[in-house]
Each structure stands twice: as structure tokens, then as C-alpha cells.
């Protein structure tokens, strides 16, 4: 891949920024794959239908198969046409399946890059509790039957706040090594009788990091691990048992720039 | 069909009352049909798997293809076994697809009948407003793009409250004629920027009645019909233009006994 970060601005193109929402259930994640059926593939196909040419769509980051988005961000360099941003939004939506929607579109400077300009992201994880999983929550939340202590959820979530090496709370994607230090600005917990939501705001997230944090929080909240042991595990990065919460409970809420 | 209402109690059976929740999207409605793929068919199949015999499941009422339920009610006469109600719930759920869940089960008197003992029902209709339909709302709400006045929604909804002949707000199901007089106890409207919900509590609802009321309310709220004209239409039952809101926005919330 050429160095996208420093590609020269082009006079015959304008950079279009897109806010993309999707139901992750029917797709194999954001990132383009041989075999298609990813959200990026679908958005690129929609551009191709409109333009008659292939263009590349750059997302702020990957989301796994089954992960949803309210505000994924992406950009693409489109030819100079008479289409206003709202026309782009409508034209793309007309070519996309209902499970993928362009929520907003606007023209931005070619110095803006969906991935490299991102300063942080907000992810939300939804858990449904109780004996019976409500049918309308299937594919949209993790169903946890065992009782979870609200207090322990809050104290376990707090463990992750701040700057830590999250090596132990990420999966290897097989790509080049990079720093595994990240900063979680906040982990906001909202609870009700039948559900709970944890919202993480951080400067960046490693592969499967949110789902591993949620897996660990739920283990603490059900009494299988102490908050102290969790804090210790975070302090001493090393391979260890990992509990990955299912993808369906996760939503990329927004990308901060 | 034999006269179900007055069938004699049987000593070798117990009557099991079920509260059933379902995502209506993948099914052809509640009521058993040649060709199957209805919720009633699925629940009867689950009983057959457990008992090795076919038994009839009686619902409180039909819901159309695509209509959801949080609290449909049904009953079935099961053989005397050692299964407690919670065992019945769990055994049925183990045989049902995730889109159908038995929320609660309990034994009731054989004088209880899911349909004939019902004193009323609560239906909820959800509308999503705005230019773009959120992907996670697809199949769970009606997307209305044109602006709707909250005040007009409230005043139009109020038109239906009370006792009226709803002939003009129901579709012919091809069955024997019956009274088309029904009482709506309340039509509660909740609105927000991006959605609105109308909840009808009534002693009974005719075929497609909620969806026709919602269709009329939305016509009023978008300025296509005056509340006065709606009131007049309700007063003079006669054939007329009918606007049926889509099934996907409708949920049977509970049956009152």
C-alpha cells in the first residue's frame, strides 16, 4: 500500500467525508476482503455505480464481523461533479442495502484523513441480562444470564481508565508490531434491571480490545475475578486467559477528530 | 372448529399460560397457516418435540406478518408431567428459534382462555423520522421522511379515544361479520426528535385497525387531512381511502385479563 498519509492533494478531486451507520449482522466487518460482503466493499460498489469507476474508501478503522456502527467515519476522493454533499449521501444510499446508511456527507480538506486524523473513538457495548433473551435484542446485545453486580461492573470498568499497555487485552491481527499503549478517557456505565451499557471513550483501540475489556468486566461482575486481580493483569502484560465478549453487543458510536 | 369457549375441563391435562415475545420479521404472522412459518406453528412444533404428540396452542389474537410481540399470550393444555412452569419455559425455548421466546409460563385454571378471557390489549407503534433510516431500525419501525407535527399527532390520536364504530378503520378478513364497535381507552403519544411512539390501549382491535389508525394519524400530522375530517370519517362509517401503516412498526405489548 502506498503511503496514504502523505499522498499529494489532487486538483481534479474533492475529498468527501462520510458518516456511516450499519447493522453489522449481515456483513463480514468493515474492511474490504477477498470474497466481499464487507461494508467497505459495499460503499465502494455504490461509488462505482454512481461514477462508473472504482474509487477507494478509507475508513477510520476496522470493525469486526457483527459489530455495528452509528458513526463510522470514512473518506473518498471523488471527481469534481455538480453533486452537493447531500446529493452524494442520497445517491450512495440509493445504491446501498438498508443495513448500511450514509448518515451525513460533506466536503473536507484533502489534509483530512478518516484514519490518520482521528483523535479518538467512542465504542458502546450493550449487555442484556435476565433469564430470557428478548427476540428483538438478538444480534444487538450480549445476553448474560448470570447475575452481575452493578457496583463491580463500575469498579472493574474504572480499572481500564487512564493510560495502560493493553497488550494483554488485544488479539494479534498478524500485522506489524506497534505500540500497545492506549489511553481510555472514560468508561461510562449505565445500568437498568434488564440491560447495561458500557461506553468507552479512548484515543485508540487495539484489535478486539473493547470486547476483551468487556469480557473481563463481566468476569469481575459475576465474581469470577477480583478487581484487584484484573488491575494486576493489566499492570503485567503477558499472555493469559482471555474472554472476548461477542461482537454483536458492540457499536462504534463516533470517531473524534 | 369445535366450540373452544365451552370445551369441558379435562382431568388428564393442565392448562399452561404462556407469555410469548417475538421478532415478527422472519415469520408469516402468529396464526397457523398451510405452509407453516408462523409463530403458532413454531410453538406447536416445540410442544410436539417435547411431548411426542401434537397439541393445540391458542393465542390471544392474531398478529400479521412482520408484527412483533413483547407479550403475546397463549395457552395450551399439557399432559400431567413433573415439569414445573419454568421447566416448560426452558424446554420450549430450547426448541424455539431465538426470534421466538417464551418469557413466562404458569399453570392456570381451565376456565382461563387466552382469547376469550382477554379484556383488552396494548399495542405500540414506532415511527422513525428524519431523512435517513437508521440501519438498526430496519424492520422495527416505520420510516417517515416528511415532517410531522407533534401537536397534530396528539390531536389526531385523541380522535380515536372512546367508543366508536371502527368499520372504516379495519380490513375485511373474509370471516363472519361481527360488531365493529371497539373502545380505545387511551392513545398515549411520546415524541422525540428522531422518533415517535403511539401506544393504544383498547378492549379489542379489528383486523389492521392499529395500522389504519396510525396511517390516518400520520396523514393528519403531515397536513394531508384535518383532524376534523378524520373525526368525521370515524363518525360516518363507509368505505373510503385507507392508509395502512407498515406492519414492521407494530408491537403487541401485552394482553390484559
XYZ file of C-alpha atoms in Angstrom:
514
model
C 0.000 0.000 0.000
C 1.460 3.432 -0.868
C 1.942 5.832 1.996
C -1.632 7.123 2.179
C -0.784 9.570 4.883
C 1.301 11.779 2.693
C -0.329 11.341 -0.698
C -0.328 14.661 -2.557
C -3.614 16.562 -2.915
C -5.132 16.265 -6.393
C -6.730 19.173 -8.222
C -9.249 17.046 -10.092
C -10.720 15.515 -6.934
C -12.548 16.633 -3.828
C -12.393 14.794 -0.537
C -15.787 13.630 0.665
C -16.176 12.771 4.342
C -18.884 10.264 5.190
C -20.536 9.318 8.460
C -21.671 5.726 8.018
C -24.130 3.725 10.138
C -24.608 -0.011 9.781
C -26.138 -3.114 11.198
C -23.077 -5.348 11.359
C -25.009 -8.637 11.477
C -25.161 -9.393 7.744
C -21.591 -8.308 6.938
C -18.085 -9.625 7.385
C -16.876 -6.447 9.060
C -15.841 -3.063 7.686
C -12.573 -3.885 5.968
C -12.546 -4.972 2.308
C -11.860 -8.693 1.852
C -11.480 -11.154 -0.953
C -14.991 -12.558 -1.197
C -16.562 -9.181 -0.446
C -19.603 -8.832 1.796
C -17.896 -6.167 3.879
C -19.221 -2.682 4.481
C -16.247 -1.040 2.756
C -16.831 -3.247 -0.312
C -20.484 -2.219 -0.404
C -19.702 1.503 -0.143
C -17.038 1.217 -2.861
C -19.539 -0.619 -5.072
C -22.064 2.179 -4.515
C -19.475 4.776 -5.612
C -18.671 2.675 -8.670
C -22.352 2.548 -9.639
C -22.573 6.339 -9.469
C -19.200 7.179 -11.036
C -18.589 4.273 -13.373
C -15.110 3.989 -11.878
C -13.655 2.307 -8.853
C -12.541 4.585 -6.041
C -11.026 3.727 -2.707
C -12.914 4.399 0.519
C -10.792 4.917 3.645
C -12.398 4.095 6.992
C -11.374 5.429 10.386
C -10.770 1.855 11.463
C -11.897 -1.697 11.066
C -14.899 -3.115 12.792
C -15.231 -6.907 13.042
C -17.971 -9.051 11.586
C -21.168 -8.447 13.547
C -20.045 -5.128 15.062
C -22.436 -2.241 14.447
C -21.815 1.435 13.808
C -23.798 4.595 14.414
C -20.966 6.856 13.319
C -18.144 5.127 11.492
C -16.227 7.732 9.524
C -14.756 7.336 6.055
C -13.458 9.489 3.244
C -13.115 9.140 -0.505
C -11.688 11.372 -3.212
C -14.413 11.954 -5.745
C -14.213 13.633 -9.169
C -15.373 17.236 -9.445
C -19.065 16.901 -10.216
C -22.078 19.083 -9.609
C -23.215 16.780 -6.808
C -23.599 18.557 -3.471
C -22.792 16.577 -0.317
C -26.472 15.795 0.295
C -26.744 14.508 -3.290
C -23.793 12.219 -2.631
C -25.472 10.995 0.528
C -28.736 10.286 -1.271
C -27.107 8.720 -4.331
C -24.973 6.416 -2.194
C -27.937 5.441 -0.015
C -29.941 4.628 -3.141
C -27.279 2.068 -4.074
C -26.635 0.683 -0.604
C -28.620 -2.004 1.230
C -30.858 -0.701 4.048
C -28.400 -2.191 6.558
C -25.825 0.449 5.537
C -26.677 4.160 5.527
C -24.679 7.270 4.836
C -25.919 9.478 7.655
C -24.046 12.632 6.604
C -21.645 13.669 3.870
C -19.564 16.787 3.497
C -16.545 18.041 1.591
C -13.378 18.395 3.620
C -9.811 19.487 3.068
C -7.538 16.914 1.471
C -5.465 17.169 4.638
C -8.272 15.350 6.441
C -7.802 11.587 6.611
C -10.519 9.399 8.188
C -7.932 7.176 9.856
C -4.877 9.335 10.442
C -6.745 12.450 11.552
C -8.771 10.536 14.135
C -8.026 11.636 17.701
C -10.199 9.069 19.379
C -13.250 6.859 19.231
C -16.280 6.074 21.292
C -17.469 2.475 21.491
C -20.630 1.282 23.220
C -21.161 -2.259 24.477
C -24.676 -3.494 25.300
C -25.487 -6.388 27.588
C -28.972 -7.791 28.167
C -29.404 -9.561 31.468
C -32.051 -11.925 32.689
C -33.127 -15.482 32.044
C -34.619 -14.941 28.608
C -33.026 -13.063 25.710
C -35.649 -10.748 24.154
C -36.026 -11.688 20.475
C -35.638 -8.086 19.314
C -32.208 -7.934 21.029
C -30.816 -10.934 19.149
C -27.690 -9.798 17.278
C -27.716 -6.434 19.079
C -26.540 -7.279 22.582
C -24.714 -9.913 24.602
C -27.103 -11.998 26.669
C -25.634 -12.674 30.123
C -27.759 -14.931 32.306
C -25.654 -14.988 35.475
C -26.315 -12.126 37.887
C -23.899 -9.214 37.558
C -23.160 -6.778 40.364
C -23.635 -3.190 39.199
C -21.027 -1.990 41.700
C -18.461 -4.486 40.430
C -19.183 -3.526 36.818
C -18.430 0.082 37.695
C -15.258 -0.661 39.639
C -13.963 -3.111 37.007
C -14.658 -0.638 34.196
C -12.734 2.012 36.127
C -9.628 -0.224 36.149
C -9.175 0.369 32.421
C -9.386 4.159 32.587
C -6.137 6.034 32.066
C -3.024 5.142 30.067
C -2.037 1.475 30.066
C -0.281 -1.117 27.974
C -3.235 -3.088 26.662
C -1.139 -5.896 25.145
C -2.983 -8.440 27.241
C -6.326 -7.037 26.190
C -5.866 -7.275 22.465
C -5.647 -10.007 19.867
C -2.849 -10.357 17.365
C -4.011 -9.400 13.918
C -0.837 -10.700 12.320
C 0.226 -7.218 11.281
C 3.475 -5.410 12.091
C 4.047 -4.758 15.802
C 3.058 -1.348 17.060
C 2.713 0.246 20.444
C 0.039 -1.367 22.578
C -0.203 1.638 24.891
C -3.571 3.362 24.749
C -5.472 5.886 26.842
C -9.055 5.319 27.910
C -10.528 8.715 28.746
C -13.694 7.328 30.265
C -15.697 4.125 30.698
C -19.226 5.245 31.421
C -21.571 2.592 32.805
C -25.354 2.820 32.679
C -27.410 0.032 34.200
C -31.058 -0.921 34.406
C -32.849 -4.031 35.592
C -32.749 -5.783 32.234
C -29.745 -4.260 30.471
C -26.456 -2.474 30.904
C -24.324 -0.357 28.648
C -20.623 0.442 28.918
C -19.332 3.285 26.761
C -15.588 3.624 26.253
C -14.027 6.857 25.051
C -10.364 6.416 24.146
C -7.599 7.746 21.938
C -7.500 4.437 20.092
C -8.398 0.799 20.487
C -6.400 -2.317 19.662
C -7.858 -5.296 17.834
C -10.671 -6.830 19.954
C -9.683 -4.575 22.857
C -13.208 -3.405 23.758
C -14.600 -6.932 23.629
C -11.747 -8.208 25.841
C -12.246 -5.391 28.362
C -15.974 -6.178 28.469
C -15.250 -9.893 28.849
C -13.010 -9.101 31.831
C -15.534 -6.677 33.364
C -18.282 -9.286 33.174
C -15.994 -11.894 34.785
C -15.392 -9.481 37.654
C -19.073 -8.551 37.932
C -20.081 -12.199 38.198
C -17.486 -12.833 40.898
C -15.067 -14.944 38.832
C -12.182 -12.499 39.167
C -11.439 -9.742 41.644
C -10.998 -6.148 40.536
C -7.554 -6.294 42.171
C -6.548 -9.299 40.064
C -7.825 -7.509 36.953
C -5.742 -4.453 37.859
C -2.733 -6.719 38.323
C -3.288 -8.391 34.941
C -3.422 -5.008 33.256
C -0.214 -3.968 35.024
C 1.814 -7.012 33.910
C 1.261 -7.581 30.209
C 1.726 -11.269 29.482
C -0.233 -13.933 27.691
C -3.122 -15.148 29.766
C -6.682 -16.358 29.657
C -8.785 -14.098 27.543
C -12.516 -13.670 27.490
C -13.792 -11.975 24.411
C -17.346 -10.641 24.609
C -19.358 -11.364 21.443
C -19.204 -8.911 18.537
C -22.972 -8.364 18.341
C -23.011 -6.240 21.528
C -20.512 -3.723 20.164
C -21.250 -0.442 18.368
C -18.812 2.175 17.086
C -20.639 5.305 18.225
C -18.393 8.013 16.782
C -14.898 8.965 15.747
C -13.441 12.078 17.284
C -11.312 14.448 15.158
C -63.653 -25.840 14.767
C -65.487 -27.109 17.891
C -66.762 -24.512 20.289
C -63.497 -23.849 22.087
C -65.070 -21.469 24.519
C -67.100 -24.078 26.273
C -64.929 -27.157 25.952
C -65.119 -29.242 29.132
C -62.127 -29.255 31.505
C -60.068 -32.443 31.279
C -58.659 -34.234 34.313
C -55.600 -35.570 32.489
C -54.431 -32.108 31.385
C -53.272 -28.877 32.919
C -53.660 -25.527 31.261
C -50.357 -23.756 30.683
C -50.430 -19.995 30.091
C -47.540 -18.598 28.072
C -46.278 -15.053 27.549
C -44.597 -15.056 24.170
C -42.225 -12.472 22.689
C -41.170 -12.486 19.059
C -39.432 -10.621 16.299
C -42.119 -10.739 13.627
C -39.782 -10.094 10.700
C -38.957 -13.705 9.776
C -42.482 -15.108 10.262
C -45.793 -15.077 8.458
C -47.683 -13.819 11.479
C -48.983 -15.583 14.583
C -51.794 -17.693 13.171
C -51.113 -21.209 11.922
C -51.164 -21.480 8.121
C -50.759 -24.118 5.484
C -47.089 -23.767 4.628
C -46.152 -23.035 8.243
C -43.567 -20.412 9.178
C -45.943 -18.808 11.638
C -45.248 -18.287 15.325
C -48.124 -20.536 16.381
C -46.750 -23.310 14.151
C -43.325 -22.943 15.719
C -44.663 -23.083 19.278
C -46.814 -26.131 18.444
C -43.777 -27.825 16.908
C -41.799 -27.110 20.086
C -44.532 -28.762 22.193
C -44.541 -31.728 19.827
C -40.776 -32.142 20.218
C -41.144 -32.232 23.998
C -44.316 -34.331 24.234
C -44.133 -36.508 21.162
C -47.720 -35.515 20.426
C -49.377 -32.614 18.706
C -51.213 -30.166 20.933
C -53.075 -27.028 20.024
C -51.818 -23.621 21.129
C -54.452 -20.884 21.475
C -53.270 -17.297 21.081
C -54.977 -14.183 22.417
C -55.234 -12.944 18.859
C -53.553 -12.911 15.507
C -50.674 -10.674 14.652
C -49.841 -10.093 10.994
C -46.628 -10.994 9.214
C -43.890 -8.636 10.399
C -45.698 -7.545 13.576
C -43.676 -8.020 16.767
C -44.722 -9.010 20.277
C -43.336 -8.359 23.712
C -46.262 -10.005 25.455
C -48.490 -12.097 23.223
C -50.452 -14.510 25.394
C -51.304 -18.119 24.600
C -52.437 -21.241 26.370
C -52.158 -24.962 25.793
C -53.465 -27.999 27.654
C -50.482 -30.149 28.506
C -50.413 -33.693 29.954
C -49.747 -34.054 33.678
C -45.974 -34.264 33.864
C -43.437 -33.372 36.525
C -42.414 -30.279 34.556
C -42.810 -27.072 36.547
C -43.794 -23.926 34.606
C -40.182 -22.745 34.450
C -39.182 -26.147 33.031
C -41.833 -25.749 30.363
C -40.497 -22.294 29.578
C -36.933 -23.549 29.282
C -37.826 -26.690 27.329
C -39.913 -24.714 24.829
C -37.194 -22.060 24.446
C -34.645 -24.805 23.791
C -36.741 -25.918 20.801
C -37.700 -22.481 19.511
C -35.644 -20.196 17.267
C -34.073 -17.192 19.049
C -36.644 -14.944 17.329
C -39.395 -16.508 19.484
C -39.084 -16.678 23.267
C -41.393 -17.886 25.999
C -40.937 -15.078 28.507
C -43.057 -16.622 31.270
C -45.130 -19.747 31.788
C -47.571 -20.643 34.547
C -50.403 -23.040 35.196
C -53.868 -21.533 35.183
C -57.426 -22.668 35.689
C -59.033 -24.389 32.711
C -61.578 -21.576 32.800
C -58.850 -19.262 31.539
C -58.788 -18.883 27.744
C -56.063 -16.777 26.088
C -58.530 -15.354 23.592
C -61.923 -15.366 25.281
C -60.722 -14.231 28.710
C -58.847 -11.247 27.263
C -60.243 -7.916 28.419
C -58.028 -5.750 26.304
C -54.696 -5.300 24.582
C -51.942 -2.761 24.372
C -50.298 -2.126 21.004
C -47.300 0.116 20.406
C -46.456 1.692 17.059
C -42.980 3.104 16.425
C -42.110 5.693 13.809
C -38.605 6.859 12.985
C -38.438 10.327 11.491
C -35.679 12.087 9.628
C -34.026 11.881 6.252
C -32.125 8.670 6.834
C -33.499 5.427 8.291
C -31.036 4.107 10.903
C -29.957 0.598 9.837
C -30.679 -0.874 13.269
C -34.312 0.295 12.974
C -34.954 -1.533 9.705
C -37.885 -3.911 10.263
C -38.629 -2.387 13.683
C -40.186 0.960 12.843
C -41.895 2.892 10.057
C -39.594 5.434 8.466
C -41.462 8.672 7.758
C -39.395 11.313 5.971
C -41.942 14.129 5.743
C -42.080 16.400 8.803
C -44.815 15.508 11.280
C -46.325 17.987 13.712
C -46.200 16.646 17.263
C -49.301 18.648 18.175
C -51.251 17.200 15.259
C -50.138 13.666 16.128
C -51.530 14.163 19.620
C -54.817 15.666 18.499
C -55.337 13.072 15.756
C -54.567 10.220 18.162
C -57.129 11.638 20.569
C -59.847 11.386 17.891
C -59.791 7.592 18.227
C -60.154 7.524 22.010
C -63.512 6.389 23.329
C -66.109 4.035 21.863
C -66.556 4.150 18.101
C -67.573 2.031 15.173
C -64.200 1.321 13.612
C -65.603 -0.289 10.436
C -63.774 2.246 8.315
C -60.533 1.578 10.150
C -60.385 -2.138 9.650
C -59.812 -4.527 6.788
C -62.106 -7.378 5.877
C -60.574 -10.672 6.826
C -63.233 -12.623 4.961
C -64.636 -14.058 8.194
C -68.198 -13.845 9.501
C -69.404 -10.325 10.271
C -69.107 -9.208 13.864
C -69.529 -5.943 15.670
C -67.028 -3.316 14.603
C -67.554 -1.219 17.719
C -64.492 -1.003 19.925
C -63.336 1.155 22.811
C -59.914 2.774 22.868
C -59.098 3.575 26.479
C -56.027 5.623 25.679
C -53.689 6.565 22.844
C -50.504 7.709 24.518
C -48.049 9.615 22.333
C -44.360 10.018 23.136
C -42.189 12.017 20.767
C -38.523 12.820 20.403
C -36.503 14.477 17.696
C -35.844 11.290 15.757
C -38.727 9.003 16.711
C -42.261 8.824 17.987
C -44.299 6.128 19.630
C -48.074 5.796 19.871
C -49.415 3.283 22.362
C -53.047 2.212 22.099
C -54.841 0.560 24.982
C -58.210 -0.837 23.956
C -60.769 -3.513 24.718
C -60.131 -5.106 21.352
C -58.777 -4.322 17.923
C -60.153 -5.206 14.499
C -58.027 -6.569 11.683
C -55.368 -3.964 10.721
C -57.108 -1.397 12.927
C -53.971 -0.091 14.673
C -52.086 0.249 11.400
C -55.026 2.107 9.822
C -55.325 4.452 12.790
C -51.594 5.157 12.598
C -51.827 5.703 8.841
C -54.587 8.261 9.438
C -52.713 9.965 12.288
C -49.613 10.366 10.116
C -51.734 11.803 7.284
C -53.115 14.370 9.720
C -49.693 15.113 11.210
C -48.233 15.793 7.778
C -51.100 18.128 6.894
C -52.832 15.887 4.346
C -56.052 15.614 6.331
C -57.559 17.751 9.070
C -58.337 16.323 12.481
C -61.934 17.455 11.893
C -62.155 15.443 8.668
C -60.681 12.426 10.469
C -63.298 12.797 13.210
C -65.985 12.989 10.539
C -64.681 9.860 8.800
C -64.779 7.965 12.074
C -68.346 9.188 12.694
C -69.692 8.008 9.338
C -68.502 4.500 8.704
C -68.327 3.944 4.950
C -65.775 2.650 2.527
C -63.082 5.189 1.864
C -59.428 5.657 1.175
C -57.336 3.735 3.630
C -53.742 4.241 4.625
C -52.254 1.259 6.340
C -49.006 1.877 8.216
C -46.446 -0.889 7.644
C -46.513 -3.961 9.893
C -42.879 -3.642 10.998
C -43.633 -0.657 13.274
C -46.232 -2.543 15.303
C -45.701 -4.456 18.558
C -48.263 -6.265 20.697
C -47.109 -5.105 24.124
C -49.474 -7.050 26.383
C -52.866 -8.649 26.718
C -54.984 -7.568 29.663
C -57.070 -10.158 31.569
